[in-house]
Amino acid sequence: ANFVRDVYEQRKQLLKRSPLMSIGLEQVQKQFQPVLDAYIAGKISAEQMKRQVEWGKRWSWSFDGYLPVFEIARKLRIPLIALNVDSEDL
């Protein structure tokens, strides 16, 4: 999470405005993009996001390990982007 904040601040200083950046998540299938958008917008909690993207079913790594990145993204309004193909399409 510190890395995300550092890159954000460096880009902000260089550009003299909020930088255009996003964080891609290979863990999340594209069908769940609206859930990520709702989380960044402050409409749902991290726990709701975890449940709605079916984290436990679709990804084996601990959600808590990624939580600091999600929290800093939300605080800085950095979009989270679902990168994984929907398993139903395979």
Tab-separated table of C-alpha atoms in Angstrom:
chain	number	residue	atom	x	y	z
A	1	ALA	CA	0.000	0.000	0.000
A	2	ASN	CA	2.888	2.369	0.680
A	3	PHE	CA	4.136	1.780	-2.850
A	4	VAL	CA	0.763	2.828	-4.288
A	5	ARG	CA	0.716	5.967	-2.157
A	6	ASP	CA	4.315	6.827	-3.138
A	7	VAL	CA	3.655	6.453	-6.867
A	8	TYR	CA	0.476	8.504	-6.527
A	9	GLU	CA	2.277	11.318	-4.704
A	10	GLN	CA	5.210	11.347	-7.145
A	11	ARG	CA	2.903	11.541	-10.126
A	12	LYS	CA	0.803	14.218	-8.440
A	13	GLN	CA	3.891	16.389	-7.903
A	14	LEU	CA	5.064	15.920	-11.483
A	15	LEU	CA	1.679	16.610	-13.025
A	16	LYS	CA	0.521	19.284	-10.548
A	17	ARG	CA	-2.868	17.558	-10.368
A	18	SER	CA	-4.311	14.206	-9.368
A	19	PRO	CA	-2.587	11.609	-11.516
A	20	LEU	CA	-4.475	9.378	-13.867
A	21	MET	CA	-3.772	5.904	-12.625
A	22	SER	CA	-5.531	2.664	-11.847
A	23	ILE	CA	-4.761	-0.664	-10.211
A	24	GLY	CA	-5.388	-3.838	-12.203
A	25	LEU	CA	-6.565	-6.909	-10.328
A	26	GLU	CA	-5.942	-10.262	-11.959
A	27	GLN	CA	-7.805	-11.743	-8.968
A	28	VAL	CA	-11.149	-10.304	-10.024
A	29	GLN	CA	-13.145	-11.384	-13.042
A	30	LYS	CA	-14.444	-8.681	-15.381
A	31	GLN	CA	-18.077	-9.469	-14.552
A	32	PHE	CA	-17.423	-7.983	-11.109
A	33	GLN	CA	-16.211	-4.570	-12.322
A	34	PRO	CA	-19.375	-2.842	-11.015
A	35	VAL	CA	-18.547	-4.170	-7.530
A	36	LEU	CA	-15.056	-2.659	-7.654
A	37	ASP	CA	-16.544	0.632	-8.856
A	38	ALA	CA	-19.045	0.619	-5.986
A	39	TYR	CA	-16.257	0.018	-3.468
A	40	ILE	CA	-14.113	2.896	-4.759
A	41	ALA	CA	-17.205	5.144	-4.765
A	42	GLY	CA	-17.764	4.348	-1.083
A	43	LYS	CA	-21.090	2.606	-1.688
A	44	ILE	CA	-20.052	-0.757	-0.211
A	45	SER	CA	-17.578	-1.921	2.424
A	46	ALA	CA	-14.460	-4.000	1.848
A	47	GLU	CA	-16.256	-7.006	3.328
A	48	GLN	CA	-19.150	-6.529	0.916
A	49	MET	CA	-16.706	-6.237	-1.969
A	50	LYS	CA	-14.978	-9.456	-0.891
A	51	ARG	CA	-18.280	-11.295	-0.770
A	52	GLN	CA	-19.678	-9.854	-4.003
A	53	VAL	CA	-16.583	-10.648	-6.106
A	54	GLU	CA	-16.681	-14.171	-4.670
A	55	TRP	CA	-13.079	-13.829	-3.509
A	56	GLY	CA	-13.040	-17.074	-1.515
A	57	LYS	CA	-14.445	-19.077	-4.421
A	58	ARG	CA	-12.427	-17.561	-7.246
A	59	TRP	CA	-9.028	-16.705	-5.721
A	60	SER	CA	-6.813	-18.695	-3.359
A	61	TRP	CA	-4.764	-15.890	-1.785
A	62	SER	CA	-5.884	-14.133	1.380
A	63	PHE	CA	-8.064	-11.057	0.866
A	64	ASP	CA	-6.498	-9.472	3.952
A	65	GLY	CA	-3.111	-9.337	2.235
A	66	TYR	CA	-4.577	-7.082	-0.447
A	67	LEU	CA	-6.794	-5.027	1.849
A	68	PRO	CA	-4.249	-2.222	2.461
A	69	VAL	CA	-3.965	-1.696	-1.307
A	70	PHE	CA	-7.748	-1.609	-1.653
A	71	GLU	CA	-8.049	0.867	1.214
A	72	ILE	CA	-5.442	3.289	-0.167
A	73	ALA	CA	-7.028	3.038	-3.623
A	74	ARG	CA	-10.376	3.987	-2.125
A	75	LYS	CA	-8.903	6.840	-0.105
A	76	LEU	CA	-7.100	8.271	-3.165
A	77	ARG	CA	-9.995	7.413	-5.548
A	78	ILE	CA	-7.751	5.226	-7.710
A	79	PRO	CA	-9.924	2.905	-9.813
A	80	LEU	CA	-9.607	-0.847	-9.319
A	81	ILE	CA	-9.851	-2.663	-12.642
A	82	ALA	CA	-10.979	-6.289	-12.994
A	83	LEU	CA	-8.521	-8.012	-15.343
A	84	ASN	CA	-9.461	-11.680	-15.199
A	85	VAL	CA	-11.647	-13.375	-17.791
A	86	ASP	CA	-14.956	-14.663	-16.479
A	87	SER	CA	-14.516	-18.361	-15.692
A	88	GLU	CA	-17.946	-18.994	-17.185
A	89	ASP	CA	-16.489	-17.917	-20.560
A	90	LEU	CA	-13.729	-20.550	-20.494
